[in-house]
XYZ file of C-alpha atoms in Angstrom:
556
model
C 65.772 25.345 -38.168
C 64.817 21.565 -38.355
C 62.538 20.161 -40.823
C 59.963 17.610 -39.144
C 60.609 14.118 -39.477
C 58.820 11.239 -39.881
C 59.868 9.845 -36.269
C 58.152 12.328 -34.496
C 54.907 11.071 -32.666
C 51.461 11.437 -34.359
C 48.124 11.158 -33.264
C 45.953 7.937 -34.153
C 42.402 7.436 -33.944
C 40.853 5.042 -31.451
C 40.028 1.319 -32.353
C 36.600 0.332 -32.478
C 36.623 -1.504 -29.199
C 38.017 1.865 -27.671
C 35.492 3.834 -29.091
C 32.716 1.646 -28.087
C 34.048 1.356 -24.448
C 32.687 5.009 -24.088
C 29.243 3.601 -24.496
C 27.362 3.097 -21.257
C 24.930 0.195 -22.093
C 22.577 1.089 -19.364
C 21.679 4.473 -20.727
C 22.332 3.821 -24.257
C 18.969 5.238 -25.843
C 17.758 2.468 -28.278
C 14.678 4.500 -29.026
C 16.643 7.183 -30.636
C 18.871 4.697 -32.426
C 15.965 2.853 -33.834
C 14.335 6.266 -34.533
C 11.708 6.395 -37.317
C 12.889 3.115 -39.150
C 10.749 0.549 -39.989
C 10.653 -2.950 -41.870
C 13.940 -4.117 -43.742
C 15.628 -0.739 -42.971
C 15.175 -1.303 -39.008
C 16.734 -4.889 -39.589
C 19.778 -3.703 -41.593
C 20.485 -0.808 -38.739
C 20.101 -3.296 -35.826
C 22.114 -5.989 -37.654
C 24.816 -3.247 -38.195
C 25.776 -3.281 -34.485
C 26.802 -7.055 -34.183
C 28.402 -7.155 -37.768
C 30.539 -4.366 -36.747
C 31.524 -5.172 -33.375
C 31.870 -9.036 -33.855
C 33.127 -9.265 -37.081
C 36.847 -9.921 -37.951
C 39.075 -7.751 -37.611
C 37.186 -6.666 -34.683
C 38.381 -7.837 -31.224
C 35.192 -8.233 -29.190
C 35.453 -6.754 -25.582
C 32.849 -7.387 -22.968
C 31.414 -3.828 -23.521
C 31.045 -4.600 -27.414
C 29.649 -8.221 -26.860
C 27.194 -6.981 -24.418
C 25.893 -4.094 -26.736
C 25.697 -6.608 -29.739
C 23.829 -8.977 -27.684
C 21.156 -6.467 -26.753
C 20.836 -5.322 -30.377
C 20.232 -8.979 -31.347
C 17.571 -9.198 -28.767
C 15.773 -6.358 -30.380
C 16.410 -7.381 -33.750
C 15.166 -10.974 -33.663
C 11.367 -10.073 -32.833
C 11.592 -7.640 -35.859
C 12.602 -10.718 -37.935
C 10.242 -13.110 -36.997
C 7.286 -10.715 -37.029
C 7.866 -8.828 -40.227
C 9.832 -11.279 -42.533
C 10.436 -15.056 -43.623
C 14.085 -14.311 -43.180
C 15.180 -17.351 -41.531
C 18.824 -17.284 -42.628
C 19.360 -14.013 -40.860
C 17.338 -15.290 -37.682
C 19.568 -18.460 -37.563
C 22.783 -16.411 -37.933
C 21.354 -14.059 -35.090
C 20.806 -16.860 -32.862
C 23.981 -18.507 -33.302
C 25.610 -15.133 -32.398
C 23.724 -14.657 -29.258
C 25.033 -18.060 -28.309
C 28.439 -17.631 -29.043
C 29.190 -13.683 -29.928
C 32.925 -14.395 -29.378
C 32.795 -16.556 -32.389
C 33.306 -13.430 -34.600
C 31.095 -14.936 -37.302
C 30.141 -12.562 -39.929
C 26.544 -11.770 -40.381
C 26.761 -12.125 -44.155
C 28.979 -15.158 -44.316
C 28.201 -18.369 -46.327
C 24.450 -19.416 -45.493
C 24.577 -22.946 -45.945
C 27.380 -23.596 -43.781
C 25.525 -21.453 -40.929
C 22.187 -23.286 -41.727
C 23.344 -26.531 -41.287
C 25.110 -25.612 -37.882
C 22.115 -24.024 -36.822
C 19.947 -27.121 -37.714
C 22.106 -29.500 -35.843
C 21.636 -26.945 -32.807
C 18.092 -27.135 -33.285
C 17.710 -30.903 -33.469
C 19.545 -30.990 -29.985
C 17.192 -28.539 -28.439
C 13.884 -29.643 -30.121
C 12.288 -30.231 -26.584
C 12.641 -26.528 -25.690
C 11.680 -25.274 -29.057
C 7.835 -26.239 -28.587
C 6.963 -22.949 -26.641
C 4.925 -20.178 -27.069
C 6.263 -17.159 -29.073
C 6.805 -15.252 -25.617
C 8.486 -18.399 -24.416
C 10.542 -18.702 -27.692
C 12.152 -15.104 -27.285
C 12.997 -16.021 -23.897
C 14.744 -19.092 -25.092
C 16.300 -17.290 -28.060
C 18.109 -15.143 -25.708
C 19.865 -17.992 -24.297
C 21.010 -18.905 -27.744
C 18.339 -21.575 -28.641
C 16.411 -21.020 -31.963
C 12.570 -21.477 -32.251
C 12.613 -24.128 -34.825
C 8.737 -23.990 -35.060
C 8.990 -20.518 -36.778
C 11.972 -21.608 -38.922
C 9.958 -24.500 -40.257
C 6.869 -22.347 -40.645
C 9.083 -19.651 -42.636
C 10.462 -22.356 -44.883
C 7.115 -23.923 -45.612
C 5.607 -20.534 -46.397
C 8.178 -19.658 -48.868
C 7.934 -22.880 -50.380
C 4.373 -22.686 -50.967
C 4.710 -19.212 -52.278
C 7.297 -20.399 -54.606
C 5.348 -23.330 -55.883
C 2.236 -21.196 -56.448
C 4.040 -18.457 -58.371
C 5.944 -20.772 -60.513
C 2.541 -22.597 -61.542
C 0.900 -19.060 -62.379
C 4.253 -17.985 -64.258
C 4.142 -21.376 -66.305
C 0.576 -20.618 -67.535
C 1.175 -16.924 -68.122
C 4.275 -17.605 -70.422
C 2.572 -20.233 -72.324
C -0.304 -17.819 -73.232
C 2.108 -14.836 -73.382
C 0.029 -12.587 -71.079
C 2.710 -10.009 -70.460
C 1.015 -7.911 -67.717
C 0.252 -11.121 -65.707
C 4.049 -12.128 -66.153
C 5.238 -8.661 -65.146
C 3.213 -8.942 -61.847
C 4.142 -12.295 -61.299
C 7.856 -11.680 -61.479
C 6.839 -8.553 -59.390
C 5.615 -10.972 -56.616
C 8.510 -13.084 -56.860
C 10.829 -10.060 -56.040
C 8.585 -8.922 -53.125
C 9.002 -12.664 -51.682
C 13.058 -12.364 -52.046
C 12.841 -9.210 -50.378
C 10.889 -10.843 -47.386
C 13.090 -13.691 -47.311
C 16.039 -11.307 -47.142
C 17.689 -12.283 -50.553
C 18.428 -8.967 -52.396
C 20.335 -10.871 -55.088
C 17.382 -12.799 -56.075
C 15.153 -9.516 -55.916
C 17.297 -8.006 -58.199
C 17.214 -10.833 -60.794
C 13.553 -10.633 -60.490
C 13.257 -7.315 -61.055
C 15.453 -7.406 -64.137
C 12.679 -9.875 -65.460
C 10.083 -7.352 -64.549
C 11.798 -4.839 -66.995
C 11.471 -7.159 -69.932
C 7.818 -7.289 -69.473
C 7.161 -3.481 -68.623
C 5.283 -2.021 -71.475
C 4.709 1.466 -70.489
C 6.526 4.386 -68.737
C 4.907 4.139 -65.600
C 5.731 0.545 -65.204
C 9.364 1.602 -65.761
C 8.951 4.362 -62.894
C 7.239 1.930 -60.478
C 10.144 -0.702 -61.252
C 12.796 1.912 -60.730
C 11.150 3.264 -57.401
C 11.123 -0.651 -56.132
C 14.608 -1.288 -56.895
C 16.008 2.007 -55.254
C 13.680 1.371 -52.316
C 15.047 -2.298 -52.041
C 18.825 -1.431 -52.584
C 18.583 1.423 -50.066
C 16.515 -0.692 -47.314
C 19.533 -3.284 -47.557
C 22.154 -0.559 -47.461
C 23.847 -1.615 -50.959
C 24.091 1.774 -52.699
C 27.056 0.542 -54.780
C 24.541 -1.134 -57.214
C 22.340 2.203 -57.630
C 24.095 4.457 -60.044
C 22.544 2.689 -63.382
C 18.994 2.046 -61.798
C 19.023 5.645 -60.765
C 19.708 7.038 -64.432
C 17.449 5.012 -65.870
C 14.643 6.014 -63.496
C 15.333 9.525 -63.592
C 15.105 9.513 -67.339
C 11.882 7.826 -67.486
C 10.559 10.348 -64.740
C 11.265 13.213 -66.669
C 9.236 11.886 -69.877
C 6.274 10.886 -67.465
C 6.115 13.458 -65.249
C 8.417 16.499 -66.697
C 9.355 19.256 -64.310
C 7.270 22.490 -64.612
C 8.562 24.937 -67.073
C 8.332 28.834 -67.181
C 6.570 28.393 -70.559
C 3.582 26.625 -69.061
C 2.590 29.902 -67.420
C 2.410 32.132 -70.036
C -0.494 33.743 -71.561
C -3.614 31.244 -72.254
C -5.050 31.081 -75.789
C -8.640 32.877 -76.005
C -10.285 29.700 -76.785
C -9.116 28.019 -73.542
C -11.797 28.098 -70.659
C -11.312 28.862 -66.942
C -12.478 25.185 -66.335
C -9.647 23.755 -69.018
C -7.160 26.041 -67.059
C -8.384 24.675 -63.512
C -8.484 20.902 -64.894
C -4.868 21.303 -66.467
C -3.277 22.952 -63.252
C -4.856 20.221 -61.145
C -3.342 17.497 -63.198
C -0.091 19.595 -63.352
C -0.345 19.571 -59.505
C -0.972 15.565 -59.262
C 2.110 14.963 -61.649
C 4.472 17.246 -59.611
C 3.233 15.540 -56.184
C 4.173 12.114 -57.905
C 7.461 13.570 -59.064
C 8.527 15.065 -55.950
C 7.743 11.522 -54.125
C 9.979 10.096 -56.624
C 12.721 12.589 -56.722
C 13.196 12.099 -52.785
C 14.336 8.562 -53.573
C 16.465 9.775 -56.756
C 18.333 12.172 -54.320
C 18.596 10.166 -51.253
C 20.175 7.375 -53.791
C 22.528 9.922 -55.381
C 23.538 11.188 -52.063
C 24.477 7.688 -50.352
C 26.222 6.548 -53.735
C 28.276 9.625 -53.587
C 28.926 8.986 -49.887
C 29.765 5.420 -50.656
C 32.225 6.727 -53.037
C 33.843 9.373 -50.531
C 32.654 12.347 -52.783
C 31.749 14.741 -49.645
C 30.740 17.663 -51.149
C 28.449 16.292 -53.718
C 26.928 13.903 -51.032
C 26.116 17.115 -48.906
C 24.523 18.776 -51.745
C 22.478 15.818 -52.977
C 21.105 15.004 -49.412
C 20.817 18.612 -48.582
C 18.396 19.232 -51.545
C 15.907 16.351 -50.024
C 14.790 19.083 -47.488
C 15.641 22.273 -49.281
C 14.102 21.241 -52.847
C 11.801 18.380 -52.211
C 10.398 19.498 -48.728
C 11.849 16.557 -46.595
C 11.587 12.500 -46.637
C 7.657 12.674 -46.475
C 6.297 9.093 -46.904
C 9.957 7.953 -47.413
C 10.687 8.516 -43.612
C 12.267 5.619 -42.130
C 11.966 3.117 -45.239
C 15.760 3.549 -45.934
C 16.869 6.627 -44.021
C 15.639 9.020 -41.404
C 15.772 12.610 -41.374
C 17.979 12.468 -38.234
C 20.416 10.598 -40.142
C 20.201 12.995 -43.130
C 21.187 15.790 -40.670
C 24.144 13.700 -39.494
C 25.517 12.840 -42.794
C 24.858 16.425 -44.192
C 26.831 17.997 -41.012
C 29.886 15.889 -41.360
C 30.262 15.699 -44.824
C 29.829 19.408 -45.141
C 32.399 19.944 -42.440
C 34.869 17.688 -43.994
C 34.471 19.501 -47.467
C 33.641 23.336 -47.071
C 34.996 26.410 -45.931
C 33.694 28.338 -43.073
C 31.214 30.780 -45.144
C 29.575 27.717 -46.807
C 29.127 25.760 -43.756
C 27.439 28.733 -42.234
C 25.435 29.434 -45.151
C 24.263 25.558 -45.680
C 24.067 24.510 -41.969
C 23.556 27.324 -39.866
C 21.156 29.696 -41.641
C 19.213 26.796 -43.667
C 16.079 26.449 -41.749
C 15.424 23.033 -43.812
C 18.357 21.618 -42.278
C 17.885 22.576 -38.837
C 14.470 21.144 -38.836
C 15.861 17.929 -39.537
C 18.134 17.839 -36.208
C 16.010 16.119 -33.692
C 16.105 16.885 -29.933
C 18.638 13.982 -29.357
C 21.115 15.160 -31.952
C 21.092 18.739 -30.765
C 25.212 18.417 -30.168
C 25.367 18.519 -34.041
C 24.361 21.982 -34.208
C 26.695 22.852 -31.239
C 29.537 21.043 -33.451
C 28.959 23.275 -36.362
C 28.580 26.294 -34.389
C 31.982 25.492 -32.722
C 33.750 24.921 -36.035
C 32.238 28.272 -37.534
C 33.101 30.286 -34.466
C 36.861 28.655 -34.118
C 36.541 27.040 -30.874
C 38.641 24.127 -31.818
C 38.897 22.795 -28.053
C 35.110 22.170 -28.167
C 35.255 20.805 -31.735
C 37.882 18.226 -31.003
C 35.740 17.342 -27.648
C 32.581 16.630 -29.729
C 34.391 14.967 -32.305
C 35.656 12.453 -29.781
C 32.158 12.014 -28.342
C 30.683 11.514 -31.758
C 32.921 8.491 -32.811
C 31.014 5.991 -31.351
C 27.808 7.408 -33.065
C 29.429 7.496 -36.450
C 30.660 3.754 -35.793
C 27.215 2.402 -35.067
C 25.765 4.228 -38.039
C 25.451 2.097 -40.919
C 25.913 4.783 -43.561
C 28.704 6.553 -41.993
C 30.633 3.532 -40.250
C 33.039 2.734 -42.988
C 34.085 6.612 -43.491
C 33.924 7.425 -39.703
C 37.935 7.846 -39.367
C 38.155 9.540 -42.580
C 35.675 12.128 -41.917
C 36.961 12.771 -38.325
C 40.463 13.083 -39.440
C 39.183 15.584 -42.554
C 37.459 17.554 -39.866
C 40.356 17.844 -37.769
C 42.774 18.795 -40.538
C 40.481 21.567 -41.571
C 40.267 22.951 -38.098
C 44.411 23.094 -37.741
C 44.462 24.501 -41.412
C 42.159 27.490 -40.169
C 43.893 27.848 -37.026
C 47.568 28.365 -38.646
C 46.570 30.150 -41.711
C 46.617 33.896 -40.001
C 50.044 33.509 -38.353
C 53.591 33.283 -39.405
C 54.802 31.450 -36.454
C 52.948 29.279 -34.184
C 54.119 28.108 -30.731
C 52.970 24.326 -30.655
C 52.412 24.040 -26.975
C 49.955 26.945 -27.125
C 48.385 25.757 -30.170
C 47.818 22.316 -28.421
C 46.316 23.898 -25.657
C 43.642 25.819 -27.907
C 42.782 22.146 -29.135
C 42.645 20.328 -25.982
C 45.729 18.104 -27.085
C 48.979 17.028 -25.588
C 51.868 18.719 -27.059
C 53.289 15.576 -28.622
C 50.153 14.669 -30.202
C 49.608 17.933 -31.781
C 53.155 17.934 -32.984
C 52.426 14.693 -34.550
C 49.423 16.170 -36.365
C 51.249 19.361 -37.605
C 53.985 17.240 -38.560
C 51.941 15.141 -41.092
C 50.280 18.156 -42.667
C 53.738 19.777 -43.218
C 55.173 16.392 -44.680
C 51.818 16.331 -47.216
C 52.393 19.917 -48.033
C 48.946 20.862 -46.650
C 50.953 23.371 -44.451
C 53.590 25.194 -45.934
C 56.141 25.569 -43.345
C 58.842 24.079 -41.393
C 58.799 22.857 -37.631
C 61.634 23.864 -35.214
C 61.660 20.923 -32.917
C 63.920 22.533 -30.420
C 61.640 25.502 -29.769
C 58.323 23.716 -30.456
C 57.737 26.387 -33.015
C 55.690 26.047 -36.532
C 57.497 28.778 -39.017
C 54.913 29.384 -42.105
C 56.579 30.130 -45.441
C 55.986 33.486 -46.566
C 53.442 33.652 -49.341
C 54.847 34.127 -52.790
C 52.522 36.866 -54.047
C 54.560 37.800 -57.202
C 54.609 34.124 -58.191
C 50.956 33.845 -57.451
C 50.190 36.998 -59.668
C 52.023 35.641 -62.385
C 50.156 32.375 -62.260
C 47.006 34.046 -62.307
C 48.184 36.309 -65.093
C 48.980 33.268 -67.134
C 45.549 31.563 -66.705
C 43.851 34.666 -67.608
C 46.038 35.106 -70.663
C 45.354 31.607 -71.705
C 41.341 31.840 -70.923
C 41.419 35.133 -73.060
C 43.305 33.598 -75.805
C 41.050 30.438 -75.963
C 37.929 32.657 -76.083
C 39.412 35.089 -78.778
C 40.368 32.070 -80.980
C 36.822 30.700 -80.788
C 35.322 34.227 -81.504
C 37.595 34.373 -84.710
C 36.392 30.956 -85.680
C 32.905 31.965 -85.131
C 33.327 34.919 -87.310
C 34.814 33.309 -90.304
C 32.005 30.489 -89.941
C 29.436 33.352 -89.891
C 31.083 35.105 -92.793
C 31.025 31.677 -94.843
C 27.474 30.537 -93.896
C 28.671 27.230 -92.198
C 27.148 27.722 -88.984
C 23.883 25.943 -87.908
C 22.694 25.957 -84.246
C 22.778 22.274 -82.800
C 19.871 23.368 -80.525
C 16.122 22.674 -81.231
C 14.466 25.913 -82.557
C 12.803 27.842 -79.832
C 9.922 28.640 -82.285
C 8.586 27.396 -85.522
C 8.845 30.802 -87.205
C 11.488 29.714 -89.709
C 10.049 26.332 -89.976
C 13.306 24.630 -90.768
C 14.040 22.872 -87.524
C 17.713 23.730 -87.923
C 17.820 26.701 -85.879
C 18.485 28.781 -89.111
C 16.246 30.319 -91.846
C 16.489 32.247 -95.159
C 15.500 35.874 -95.155
C 13.940 37.638 -98.041
C 17.210 38.522 -99.415
C 18.181 34.786 -99.725
C 20.885 35.311 -96.724
C 21.044 33.126 -93.652
C 19.721 34.129 -90.595
C 20.787 32.821 -87.390
C 18.733 32.028 -84.157
C 19.192 33.981 -80.985
C 21.905 32.364 -78.916
C 24.176 31.188 -81.708
C 27.413 30.200 -80.583
C 26.188 28.234 -77.685
C 27.262 25.156 -79.145
C 31.054 26.456 -79.069
C 30.775 26.823 -75.426
C 31.459 30.553 -75.537
C 30.725 32.313 -72.251
C 31.169 35.972 -71.121
C 34.281 35.791 -69.266
C 35.346 37.922 -66.175
C 39.097 38.752 -65.906
C 40.328 38.939 -62.559
C 43.896 38.604 -61.538
């Protein structure tokens, strides 16, 4: 028997260029790619294509250059019609003019601006055209200098106006007007495409916010801005602040609110209160959609696949869908795509069946153009690994062109592929690798490389006979496993016993105070304890929760 060596061949994923080569530009569904996205989110989505295909370390091919050019042609009208972002506009025109330059979309703006201005002065005679003519000229790499000058002038006028207003408000200390002016500054920065300036202005808005509603509105604005620019790494602190303020302003409904009403309360009072609660919960649901999307994309950015699937899945299952947030940062179809791949990469088959196949909220998010997602999930659950590998191969360009999943495409595909292999070998003691390769639709050498990697990483406990091409699984050590489980159960029982003894001694000494707030005001002490008629210490129900004592089920 020969242990697998690292010299064996292993399977590697395709490069970005090879994956994009499978995309047929003539049949590429741009309408499905743009989906329900609007505003800055649509601009961020379209700009992702040239940023991915033309930036180092990518090596642009004819196919990727043509795809990037088409994306830029669709992007430029949105920039001109919906924003004042002349920096991005100039960069896009430069990329159209010379796609092979591999310029980064987010490179130093001043350098790009200067080079673009020189190009503009050289072609000033062509830039006096109409809007339609300008679009035609832009496709040849010549920018519309009239629009650029108008955008710069509009930004300058707005900045001057807001600066004068802010100076007056600061001198008179009119806090509400100061807050609104900084908010206008933030909105102008967003329109210009400067997310960092917008965050600085939002920070100034926070200093002059005087009510919980102000802080909720501010938090929603920050979350929407960072999501629209696809910058989830800056979200965690803002989300926690927004969530804490929301719980105070619009607390979730608790069961205590549906207890019996007092005799003095009229039906009209009950109706008005319930209407107010319904309005409050509607507002809360709207904000919670933003929070859950933000949390989901943050965990996705941090490669916490199961948490990302759980948070984004709750958008449909708990909050009832994106609602009015549809397309402002993410679409329902992208939610389904992310949930499907993160769940497949991190969950066992029973959970996948329950979360993806049996959950109507997930199936409702999958549009007609993404029906292959359901095929992928069913094939995985039904152990049709050849079909899974085929669909994963076809899905790679889709993942690479998705702004949320592009950075994780290779990792997710490898994780799902690994789970398929582990599921395949689990029931067997010996596996003939050529037969396994046939089941996966791979060449025997490629299959051997994948299995070898998993054996070396100890994800598969076995050895490979390189002569006979057989994987021999190690027999499970039931005796050792039983002792390990027994030790775990014994340690847990010992910890619980020690806690119970300590609790008993503290009760005898009268030293325990329940750390929780009192459930009622019968004792009037506010400490969770009271004195009975005999002068002895009485304890609230649930005493000991502070010691983290829970019922334990002992299982070997």
